[in-house]
Short mmCIF file of C-alpha atoms (C1' of nucleotides) in Angstrom, two decimals:
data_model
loop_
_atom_site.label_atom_id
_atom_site.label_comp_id
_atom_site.label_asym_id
_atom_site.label_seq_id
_atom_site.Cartn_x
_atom_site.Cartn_y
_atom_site.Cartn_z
CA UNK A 1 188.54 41.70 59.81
CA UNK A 2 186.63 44.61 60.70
CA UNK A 3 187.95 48.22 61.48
CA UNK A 4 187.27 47.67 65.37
CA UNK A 5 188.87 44.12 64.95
CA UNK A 6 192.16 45.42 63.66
CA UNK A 7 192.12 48.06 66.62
CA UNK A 8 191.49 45.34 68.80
CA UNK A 9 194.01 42.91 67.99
CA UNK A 10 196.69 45.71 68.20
CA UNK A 11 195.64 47.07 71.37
CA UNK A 12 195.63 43.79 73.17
CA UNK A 13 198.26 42.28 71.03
CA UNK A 14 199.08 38.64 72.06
CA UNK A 15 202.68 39.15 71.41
CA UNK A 16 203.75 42.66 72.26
CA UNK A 17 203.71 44.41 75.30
CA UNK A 18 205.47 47.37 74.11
CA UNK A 19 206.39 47.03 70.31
CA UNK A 20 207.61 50.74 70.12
CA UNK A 21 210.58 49.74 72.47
CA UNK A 22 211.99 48.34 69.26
CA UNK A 23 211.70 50.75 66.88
CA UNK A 24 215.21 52.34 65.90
CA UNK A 25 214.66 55.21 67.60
CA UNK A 26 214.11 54.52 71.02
CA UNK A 27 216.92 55.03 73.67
CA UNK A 28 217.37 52.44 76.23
CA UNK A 29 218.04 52.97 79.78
CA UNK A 30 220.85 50.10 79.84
CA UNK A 31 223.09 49.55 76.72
CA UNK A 32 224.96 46.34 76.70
CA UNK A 33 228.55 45.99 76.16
CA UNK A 34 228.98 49.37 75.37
CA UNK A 35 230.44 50.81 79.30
CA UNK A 36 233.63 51.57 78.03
CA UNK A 37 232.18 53.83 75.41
CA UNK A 38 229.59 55.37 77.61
CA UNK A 39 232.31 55.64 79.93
CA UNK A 40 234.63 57.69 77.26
CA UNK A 41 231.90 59.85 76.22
CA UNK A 42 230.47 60.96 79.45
CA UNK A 43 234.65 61.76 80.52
CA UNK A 44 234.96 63.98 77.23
CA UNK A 45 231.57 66.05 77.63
CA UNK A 46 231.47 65.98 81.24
CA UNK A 47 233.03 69.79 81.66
CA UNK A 48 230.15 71.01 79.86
CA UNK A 49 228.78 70.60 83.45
CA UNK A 50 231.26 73.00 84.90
CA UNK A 51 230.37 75.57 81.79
CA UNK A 52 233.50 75.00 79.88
CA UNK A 53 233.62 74.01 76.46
CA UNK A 54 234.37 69.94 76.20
CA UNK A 55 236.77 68.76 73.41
CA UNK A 56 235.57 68.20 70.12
CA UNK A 57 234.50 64.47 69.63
CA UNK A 58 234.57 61.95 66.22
CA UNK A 59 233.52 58.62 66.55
CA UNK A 60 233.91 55.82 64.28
CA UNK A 61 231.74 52.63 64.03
CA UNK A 62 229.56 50.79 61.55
CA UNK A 63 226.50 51.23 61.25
CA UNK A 64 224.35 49.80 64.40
CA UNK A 65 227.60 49.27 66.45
CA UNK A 66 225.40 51.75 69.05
CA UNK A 67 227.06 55.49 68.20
CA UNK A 68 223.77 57.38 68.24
CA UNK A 69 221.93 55.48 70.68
CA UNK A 70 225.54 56.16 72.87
CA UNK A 71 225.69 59.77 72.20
CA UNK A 72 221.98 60.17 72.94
CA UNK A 73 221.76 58.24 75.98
CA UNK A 74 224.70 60.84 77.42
CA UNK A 75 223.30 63.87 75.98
CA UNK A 76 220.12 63.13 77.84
CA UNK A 77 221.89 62.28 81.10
CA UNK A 78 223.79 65.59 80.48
CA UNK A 79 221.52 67.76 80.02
CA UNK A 80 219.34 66.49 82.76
CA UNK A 81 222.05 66.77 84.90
CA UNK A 82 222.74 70.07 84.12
CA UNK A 83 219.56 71.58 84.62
CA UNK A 84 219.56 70.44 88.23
CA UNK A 85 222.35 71.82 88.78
CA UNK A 86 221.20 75.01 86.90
CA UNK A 87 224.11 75.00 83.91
CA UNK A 88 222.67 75.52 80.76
CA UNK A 89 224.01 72.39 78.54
CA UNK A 90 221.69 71.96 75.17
CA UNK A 91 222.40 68.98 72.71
CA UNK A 92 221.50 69.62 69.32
CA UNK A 93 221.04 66.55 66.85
CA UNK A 94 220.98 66.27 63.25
CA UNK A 95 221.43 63.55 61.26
CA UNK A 96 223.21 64.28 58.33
CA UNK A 97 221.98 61.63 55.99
CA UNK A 98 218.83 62.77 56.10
CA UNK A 99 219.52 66.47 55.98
CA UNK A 100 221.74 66.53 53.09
CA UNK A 101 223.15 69.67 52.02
CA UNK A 102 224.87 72.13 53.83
CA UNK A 103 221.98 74.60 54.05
CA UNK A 104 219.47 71.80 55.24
CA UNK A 105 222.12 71.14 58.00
CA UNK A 106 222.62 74.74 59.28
CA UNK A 107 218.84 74.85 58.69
CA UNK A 108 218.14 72.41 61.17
CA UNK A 109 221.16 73.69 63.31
CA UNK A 110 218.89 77.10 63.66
CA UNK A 111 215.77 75.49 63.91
CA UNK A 112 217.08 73.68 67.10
CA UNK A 113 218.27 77.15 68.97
CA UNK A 114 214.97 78.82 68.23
CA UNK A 115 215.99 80.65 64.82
CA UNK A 116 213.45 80.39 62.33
CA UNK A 117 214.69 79.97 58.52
CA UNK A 118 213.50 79.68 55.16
CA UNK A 119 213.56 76.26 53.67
CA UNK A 120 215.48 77.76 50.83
CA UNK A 121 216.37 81.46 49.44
CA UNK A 122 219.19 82.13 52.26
CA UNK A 123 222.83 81.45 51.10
CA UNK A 124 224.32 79.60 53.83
CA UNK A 125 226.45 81.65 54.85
CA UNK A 126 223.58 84.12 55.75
CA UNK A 127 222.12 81.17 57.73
CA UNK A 128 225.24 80.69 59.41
CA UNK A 129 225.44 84.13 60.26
CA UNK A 130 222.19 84.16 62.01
CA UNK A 131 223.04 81.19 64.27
CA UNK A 132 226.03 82.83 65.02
CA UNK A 133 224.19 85.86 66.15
CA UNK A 134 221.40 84.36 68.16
CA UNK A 135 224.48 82.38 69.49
CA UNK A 136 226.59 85.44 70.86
CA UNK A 137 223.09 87.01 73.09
CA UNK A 138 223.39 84.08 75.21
CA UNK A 139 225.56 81.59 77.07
CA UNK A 140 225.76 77.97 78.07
CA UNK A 141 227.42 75.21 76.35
CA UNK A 142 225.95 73.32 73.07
CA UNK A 143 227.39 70.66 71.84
CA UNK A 144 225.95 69.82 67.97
CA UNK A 145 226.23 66.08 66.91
CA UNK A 146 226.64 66.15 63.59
CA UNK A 147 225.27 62.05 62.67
CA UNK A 148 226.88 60.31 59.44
CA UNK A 149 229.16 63.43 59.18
CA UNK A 150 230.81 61.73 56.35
CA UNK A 151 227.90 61.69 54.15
CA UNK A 152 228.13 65.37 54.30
CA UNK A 153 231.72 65.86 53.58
CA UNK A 154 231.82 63.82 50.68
CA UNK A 155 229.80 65.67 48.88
CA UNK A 156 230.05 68.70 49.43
CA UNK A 157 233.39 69.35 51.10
CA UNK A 158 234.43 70.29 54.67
CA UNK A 159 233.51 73.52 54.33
CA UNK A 160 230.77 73.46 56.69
CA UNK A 161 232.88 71.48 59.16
CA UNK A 162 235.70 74.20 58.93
CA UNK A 163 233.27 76.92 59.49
CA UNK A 164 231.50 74.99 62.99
CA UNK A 165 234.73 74.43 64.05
CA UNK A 166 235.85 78.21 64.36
CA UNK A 167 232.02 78.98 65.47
CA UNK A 168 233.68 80.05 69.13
CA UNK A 169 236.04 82.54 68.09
CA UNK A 170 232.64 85.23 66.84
CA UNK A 171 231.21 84.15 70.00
CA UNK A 172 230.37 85.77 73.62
CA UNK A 173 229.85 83.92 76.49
CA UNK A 174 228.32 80.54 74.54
CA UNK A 175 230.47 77.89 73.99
CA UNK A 176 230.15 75.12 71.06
CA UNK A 177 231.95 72.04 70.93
CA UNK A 178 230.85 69.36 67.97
CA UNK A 179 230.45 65.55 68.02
CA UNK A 180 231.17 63.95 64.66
CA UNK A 181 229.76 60.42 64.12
CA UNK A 182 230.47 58.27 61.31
CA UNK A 183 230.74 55.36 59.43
CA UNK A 184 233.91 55.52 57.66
CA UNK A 185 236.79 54.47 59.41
CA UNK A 186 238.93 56.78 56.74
CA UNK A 187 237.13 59.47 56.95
CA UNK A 188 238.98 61.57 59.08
CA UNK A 189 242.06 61.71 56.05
CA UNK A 190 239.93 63.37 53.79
CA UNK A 191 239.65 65.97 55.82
CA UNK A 192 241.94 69.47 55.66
CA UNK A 193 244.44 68.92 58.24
CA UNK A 194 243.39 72.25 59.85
CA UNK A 195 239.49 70.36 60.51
CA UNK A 196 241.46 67.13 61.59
CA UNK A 197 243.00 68.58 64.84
CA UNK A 198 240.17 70.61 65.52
CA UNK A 199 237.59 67.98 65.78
CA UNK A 200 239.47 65.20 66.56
CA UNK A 201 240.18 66.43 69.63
CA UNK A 202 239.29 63.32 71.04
CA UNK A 203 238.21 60.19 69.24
CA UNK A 204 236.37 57.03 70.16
CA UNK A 205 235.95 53.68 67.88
CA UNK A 206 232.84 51.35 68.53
CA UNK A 207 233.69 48.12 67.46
CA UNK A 208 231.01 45.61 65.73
CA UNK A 209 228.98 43.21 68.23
CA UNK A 210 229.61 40.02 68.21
CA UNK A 211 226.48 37.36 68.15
CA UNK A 212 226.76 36.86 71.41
CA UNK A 213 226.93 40.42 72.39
CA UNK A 214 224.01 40.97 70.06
CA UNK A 215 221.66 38.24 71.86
CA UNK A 216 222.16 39.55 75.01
CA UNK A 217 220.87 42.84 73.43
CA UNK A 218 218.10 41.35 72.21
CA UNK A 219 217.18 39.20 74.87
CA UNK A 220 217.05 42.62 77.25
CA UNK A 221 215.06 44.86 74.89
CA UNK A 222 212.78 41.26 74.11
CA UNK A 223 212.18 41.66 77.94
CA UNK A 224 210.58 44.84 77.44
CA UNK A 225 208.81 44.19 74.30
CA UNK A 226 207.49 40.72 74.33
CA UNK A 227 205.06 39.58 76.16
CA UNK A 228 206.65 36.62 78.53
CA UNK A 229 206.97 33.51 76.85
CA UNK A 230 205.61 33.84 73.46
CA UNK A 231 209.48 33.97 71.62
CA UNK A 232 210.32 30.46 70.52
CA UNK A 233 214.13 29.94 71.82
CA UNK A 234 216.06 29.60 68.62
CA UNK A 235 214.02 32.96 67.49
CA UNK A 236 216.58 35.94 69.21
CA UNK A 237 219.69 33.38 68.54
CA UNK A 238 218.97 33.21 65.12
CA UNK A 239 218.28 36.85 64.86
CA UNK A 240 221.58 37.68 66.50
CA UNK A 241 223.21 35.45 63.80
CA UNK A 242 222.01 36.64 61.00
CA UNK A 243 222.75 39.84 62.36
CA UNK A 244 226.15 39.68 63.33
CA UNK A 245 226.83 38.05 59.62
CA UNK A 246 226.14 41.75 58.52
CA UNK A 247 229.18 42.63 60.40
CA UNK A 248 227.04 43.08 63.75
CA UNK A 249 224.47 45.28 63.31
CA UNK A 250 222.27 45.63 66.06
CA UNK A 251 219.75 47.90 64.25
CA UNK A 252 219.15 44.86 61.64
CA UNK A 253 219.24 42.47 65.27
CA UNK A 254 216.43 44.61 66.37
CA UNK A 255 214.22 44.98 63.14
CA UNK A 256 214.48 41.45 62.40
CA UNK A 257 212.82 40.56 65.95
CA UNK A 258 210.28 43.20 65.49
CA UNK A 259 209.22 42.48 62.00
CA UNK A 260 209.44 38.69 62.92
CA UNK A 261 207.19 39.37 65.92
CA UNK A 262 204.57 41.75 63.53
CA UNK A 263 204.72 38.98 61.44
CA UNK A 264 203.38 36.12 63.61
CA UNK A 265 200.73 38.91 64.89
CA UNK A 266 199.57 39.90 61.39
CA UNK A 267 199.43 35.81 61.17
CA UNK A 268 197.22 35.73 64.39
CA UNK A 269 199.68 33.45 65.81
CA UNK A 270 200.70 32.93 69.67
CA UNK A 271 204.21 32.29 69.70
CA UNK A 272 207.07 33.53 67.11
CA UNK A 273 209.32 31.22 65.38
CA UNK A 274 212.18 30.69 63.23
CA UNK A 275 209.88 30.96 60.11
CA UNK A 276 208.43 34.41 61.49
CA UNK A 277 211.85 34.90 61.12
CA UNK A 278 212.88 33.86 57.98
CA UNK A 279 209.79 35.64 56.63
CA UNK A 280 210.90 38.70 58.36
CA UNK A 281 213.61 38.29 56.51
CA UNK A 282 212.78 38.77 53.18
CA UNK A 283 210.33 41.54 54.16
CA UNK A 284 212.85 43.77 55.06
CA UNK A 285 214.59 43.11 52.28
CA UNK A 286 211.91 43.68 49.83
CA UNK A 287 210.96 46.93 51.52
CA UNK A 288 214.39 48.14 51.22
CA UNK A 289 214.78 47.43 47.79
CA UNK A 290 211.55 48.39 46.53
CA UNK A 291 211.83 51.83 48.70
CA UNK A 292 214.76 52.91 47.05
CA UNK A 293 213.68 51.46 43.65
CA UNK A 294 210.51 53.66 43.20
CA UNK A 295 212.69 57.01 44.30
CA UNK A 296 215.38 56.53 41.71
CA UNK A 297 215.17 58.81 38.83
CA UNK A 298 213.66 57.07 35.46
CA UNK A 299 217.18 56.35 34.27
CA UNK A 300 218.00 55.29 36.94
CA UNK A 301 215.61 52.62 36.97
CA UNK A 302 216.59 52.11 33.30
CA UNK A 303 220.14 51.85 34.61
CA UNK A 304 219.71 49.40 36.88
CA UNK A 305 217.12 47.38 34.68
CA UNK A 306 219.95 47.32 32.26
CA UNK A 307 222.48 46.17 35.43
CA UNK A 308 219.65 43.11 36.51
CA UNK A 309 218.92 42.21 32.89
CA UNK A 310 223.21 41.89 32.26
CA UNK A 311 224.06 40.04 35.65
CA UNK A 312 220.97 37.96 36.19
CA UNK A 313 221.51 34.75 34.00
CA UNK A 314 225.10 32.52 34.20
CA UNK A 315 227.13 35.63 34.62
CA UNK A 316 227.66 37.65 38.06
CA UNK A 317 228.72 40.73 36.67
CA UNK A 318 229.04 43.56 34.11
CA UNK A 319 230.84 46.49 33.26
CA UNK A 320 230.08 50.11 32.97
CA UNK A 321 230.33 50.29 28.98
CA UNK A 322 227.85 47.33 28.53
CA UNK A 323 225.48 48.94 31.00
CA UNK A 324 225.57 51.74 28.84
CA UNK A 325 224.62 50.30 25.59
CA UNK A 326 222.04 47.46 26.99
CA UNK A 327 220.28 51.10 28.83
CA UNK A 328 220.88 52.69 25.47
CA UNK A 329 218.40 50.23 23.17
CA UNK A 330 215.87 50.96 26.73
CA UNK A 331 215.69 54.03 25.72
CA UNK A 332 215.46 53.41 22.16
CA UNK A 333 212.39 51.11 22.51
CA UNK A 334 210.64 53.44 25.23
CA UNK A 335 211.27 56.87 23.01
CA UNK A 336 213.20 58.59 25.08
CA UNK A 337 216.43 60.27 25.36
CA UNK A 338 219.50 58.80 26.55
CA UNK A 339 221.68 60.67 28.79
CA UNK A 340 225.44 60.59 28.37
CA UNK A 341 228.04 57.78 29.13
CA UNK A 342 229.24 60.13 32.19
CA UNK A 343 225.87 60.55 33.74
CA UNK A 344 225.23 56.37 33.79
CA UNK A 345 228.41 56.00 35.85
CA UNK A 346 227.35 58.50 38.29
CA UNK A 347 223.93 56.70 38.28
CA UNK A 348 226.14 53.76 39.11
CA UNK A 349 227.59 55.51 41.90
CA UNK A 350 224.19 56.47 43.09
CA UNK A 351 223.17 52.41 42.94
CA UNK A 352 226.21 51.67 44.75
CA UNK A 353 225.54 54.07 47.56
CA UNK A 354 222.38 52.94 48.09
CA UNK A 355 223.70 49.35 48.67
CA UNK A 356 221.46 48.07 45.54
CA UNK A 357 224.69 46.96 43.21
CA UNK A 358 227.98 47.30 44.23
CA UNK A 359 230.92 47.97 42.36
CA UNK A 360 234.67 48.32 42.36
CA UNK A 361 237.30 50.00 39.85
CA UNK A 362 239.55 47.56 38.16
CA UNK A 363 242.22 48.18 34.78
CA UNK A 364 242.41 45.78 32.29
CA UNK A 365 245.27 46.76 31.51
CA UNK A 366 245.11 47.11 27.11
CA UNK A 367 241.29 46.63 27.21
CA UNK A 368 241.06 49.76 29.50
CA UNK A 369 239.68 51.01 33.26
CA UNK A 370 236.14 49.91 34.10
CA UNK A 371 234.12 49.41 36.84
CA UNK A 372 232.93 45.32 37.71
CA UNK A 373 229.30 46.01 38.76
CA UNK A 374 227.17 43.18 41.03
CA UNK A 375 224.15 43.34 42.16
CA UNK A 376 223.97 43.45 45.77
CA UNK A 377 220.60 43.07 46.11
CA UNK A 378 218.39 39.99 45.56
CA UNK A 379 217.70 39.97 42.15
CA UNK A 380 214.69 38.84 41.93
CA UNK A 381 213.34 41.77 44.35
CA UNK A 382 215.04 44.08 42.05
CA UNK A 383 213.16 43.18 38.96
CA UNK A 384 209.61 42.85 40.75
CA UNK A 385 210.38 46.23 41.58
CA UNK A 386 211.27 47.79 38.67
CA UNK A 387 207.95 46.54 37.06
CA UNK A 388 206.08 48.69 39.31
CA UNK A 389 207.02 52.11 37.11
CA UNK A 390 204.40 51.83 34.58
CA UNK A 391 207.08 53.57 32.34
CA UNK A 392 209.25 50.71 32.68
CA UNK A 393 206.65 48.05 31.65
CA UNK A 394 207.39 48.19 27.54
CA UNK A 395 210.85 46.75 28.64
CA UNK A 396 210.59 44.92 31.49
CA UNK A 397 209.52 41.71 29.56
CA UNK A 398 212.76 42.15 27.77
CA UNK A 399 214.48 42.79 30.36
CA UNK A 400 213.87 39.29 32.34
CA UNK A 401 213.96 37.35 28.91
CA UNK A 402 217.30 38.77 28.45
CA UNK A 403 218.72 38.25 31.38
CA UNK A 404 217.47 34.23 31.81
CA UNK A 405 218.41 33.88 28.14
CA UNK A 406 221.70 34.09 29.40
CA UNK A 407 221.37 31.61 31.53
CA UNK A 408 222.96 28.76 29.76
CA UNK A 409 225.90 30.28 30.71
CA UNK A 410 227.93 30.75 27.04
CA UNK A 411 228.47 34.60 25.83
"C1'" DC B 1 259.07 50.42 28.16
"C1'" DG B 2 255.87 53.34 25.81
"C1'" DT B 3 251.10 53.25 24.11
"C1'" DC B 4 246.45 53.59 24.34
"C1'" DC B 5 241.92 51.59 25.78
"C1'" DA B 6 237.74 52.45 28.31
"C1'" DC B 7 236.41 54.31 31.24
"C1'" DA B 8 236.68 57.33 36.22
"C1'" DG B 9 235.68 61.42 38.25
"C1'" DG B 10 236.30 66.67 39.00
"C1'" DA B 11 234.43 70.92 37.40
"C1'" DA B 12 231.22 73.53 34.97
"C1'" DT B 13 226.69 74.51 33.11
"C1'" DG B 14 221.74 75.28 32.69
"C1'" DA B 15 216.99 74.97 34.29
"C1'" DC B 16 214.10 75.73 38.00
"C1'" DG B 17 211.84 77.16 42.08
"C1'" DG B 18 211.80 79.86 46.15
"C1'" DG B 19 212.91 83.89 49.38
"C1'" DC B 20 214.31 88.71 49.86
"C1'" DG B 21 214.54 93.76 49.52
"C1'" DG B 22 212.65 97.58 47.48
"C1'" DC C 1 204.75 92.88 42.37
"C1'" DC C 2 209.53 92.61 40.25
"C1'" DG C 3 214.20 91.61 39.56
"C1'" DC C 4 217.83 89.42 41.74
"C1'" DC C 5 220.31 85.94 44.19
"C1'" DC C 6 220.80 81.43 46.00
"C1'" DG C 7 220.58 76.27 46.45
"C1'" DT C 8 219.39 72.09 44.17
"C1'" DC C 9 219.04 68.80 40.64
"C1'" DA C 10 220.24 66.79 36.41
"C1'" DT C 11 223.29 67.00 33.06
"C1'" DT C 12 227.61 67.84 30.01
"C1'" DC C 13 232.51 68.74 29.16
"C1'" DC C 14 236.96 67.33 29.62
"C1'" DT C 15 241.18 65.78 31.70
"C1'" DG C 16 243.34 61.85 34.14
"C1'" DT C 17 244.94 56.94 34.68
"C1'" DG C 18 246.26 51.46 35.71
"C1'" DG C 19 248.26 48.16 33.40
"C1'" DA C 20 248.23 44.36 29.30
"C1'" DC C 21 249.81 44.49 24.85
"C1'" DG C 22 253.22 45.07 21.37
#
DNA sequence: CGTCCACAGGAATGACGGGCGG
DNA sequence: CCGCCCGTCATTCCTGTGGACG
């Protein structure tokens, strides 16, 4: 296919009409099943409208139970509102995943009233002290959603959250209330009490879709996505089931049916089916997997290589200690250093985070307090992989002999 | 019912790179 | 341009602990 051809076939693309409409960041006008929670929302931030300051806000969901796309959808009615009504009401938005320090955070905080800042060489609370101050010359409400507030938190304390919190007290005529959205249903205990009652001043749960929920999502943003007519029937019912076996997740709902769709395009076929499907299936996956693969840290690699190579045959899982000496002989055959017994369980941790293995604490009792480590990720995927770091490659040979030599199933 | 294993996990450290004020 | 301070990353040090064994 030629350079033209390629622009061709996307431009007039046989089976979407608008493929952007499923990308994870678009906002749709109509969000199914989720009135109530609009409903909530718009009650707790409406007096932004009158130029008060509207409660503080957590909400709890997992992941693609709709939060963002929720808080979004009101912010943007909000603000619209506002302004023709002449109220000054600004949303600011930062996901805190992807920003993840506190600096980065108040960074992007500044960045989104107009304060310029360093990437780095401020202490924070110099950066906080600037937003304060740009803050204080002017008025109008802002109300900062803080997205996957836990992430934050966890690492680094609630510091930060403290801090926003009391933002109003050093402040003029402004006002600031914060929206906190996460993923952790116990998040809110780890918290200092004092943080507790000031942000959950109100609080709001999303509950997971069900399948049927998630079709009818699917079906309405397939409506203005698809071209009419080329989606095989079973395709969005089998999406929404797959889906809703990863407790409901209508982000997963939605990339399925778009990668399924790319799929029969990239194919140069007319209709999509459950096979697009099934292929889009393990795409994902493997892009998942492989993207957070080749930004792990060589021992982390090694770490996990040691994790595959240990679980892969007859048995399911391993323990930290094991890890630690099958990653020790990697490092012996590469020629490199090890790192220490306490690093490798934090690597763990890191694994674990990023959904690749997972891992829970157990005591046995006289034979000590371990961790039982899975992988959580096909394995398979995993190794193919790992053999892309050329540093890897002396081992990886090893590694998959070692791990199907196992397989007879004896220790 | 105390012991003690095999780790977990908090806190501290050091290297590094980048901005700031003079 | 220099010395200083700060955040970040990768690492080490060290204290804490659930529960089977004896």
């Amino acid at each position: 296919m030629s350079v033209d051809e390629i622009f061709e076939a996307v431009v007039s693309s046989r089976i979407f009409r608008a493929r952007d409409r499923l990308l994870p960041d678009y906002i749709p006008d109509e969000l199914p099943h989720r009135d109530v929670q609009i409903r909530r929302v718009a009650e707790t931030l409406a007096p932004a409208l009158r130029g008060e300051r509207p409660s503080n806000l957590f909400i709890y969901g997992l992941t693609g139970t709709g939060k963002t796309a929720v808080v979004k959808h009101v912010i943007r009615r909000l603000t619209s509102k506002a302004s023709s009504l002449g109220v000054t009401v600004t949303g600011i938005y930062v996901n805190v995943r992807h920003r993840d320090t506190p600096y980065r955070v108040l960074a992007d905080i500044a960045e989104s009233i107009g304060v310029r800042v360093p990437f780095t060489g401020l202490s924070t609370g110099e950066v906080f002290f600037r937003i304060v101050r740009a803050l204080s010359r002017r008025s109008g409400v802002y109300i900062i959603v803080l997205d996957e507030v836990d992430f934050l938190v966890r690492r680094y304390g609630d510091d930060v959250l403290y801090k926003l919190s009391r933002i109003n007290e050093d402040l003029g005529r402004a006002r600031v209330s914060i929206v906190g959205i996460t993923n952790s249903v116990s998040f809110m205990e780890s918290l200092d009490p004092r943080v507790r009652s000031s942000l959950g001043e109100e609080e709001i749960v999303f509950p997971p879709y069900n399948a049927g929920q998630l079709r009818d999502i699917l079906e309405a943003r397939a409506r203005e996505s698809f071209h009419p007519g080329v989606l095989d029937d079973e395709v969005i019912p089998l999406c929404a089931a797959l889906a809703a076996r990863e407790h409901g997740d209508a982000r997963r709902a939605l990339d399925l049916l778009r990668v399924s769709g790319e799929i029969a395009e990239r194919r140069g076929d007319s209709r999509v089916t459950r096979s697009h499907v099934m292929a889009a299936r393990m795409e994902i996956e493997r892009d998942r997997v492989s993207e957070v693969v080749k930004t792990l840290p060589l021992h982390g690699k090694l770490v996990l290589a040691s994790i595959a190579a240990l679980t892969m045959g007859g048995r399911t899982y391993t323990t930290t200690g094991d890890v630690y000496n099958y990653y020790r002989e990697l490092t012996r055959r590469i020629g490199i250093e090890h790192v220490t017994q306490r690093r490798v369980s934090g690597l763990i941790g890191e694994l674990e985070m990023l959904g690749i293995v997972s891992a829970r604490v157990i005591s046995r009792g006289r034979y000590g307090k371990t961790r039982i480590i899975e992988l959580a990720a096909d394995p398979g995927i995993i190794v193919g992989s790992l053999w892309e770091d050329p540093a890897l490659e002396p081992v990886m040979g090893d590694v998959e002999r070692d791990a199907l030599g196992k397989g007879g199933g004896g220790v």
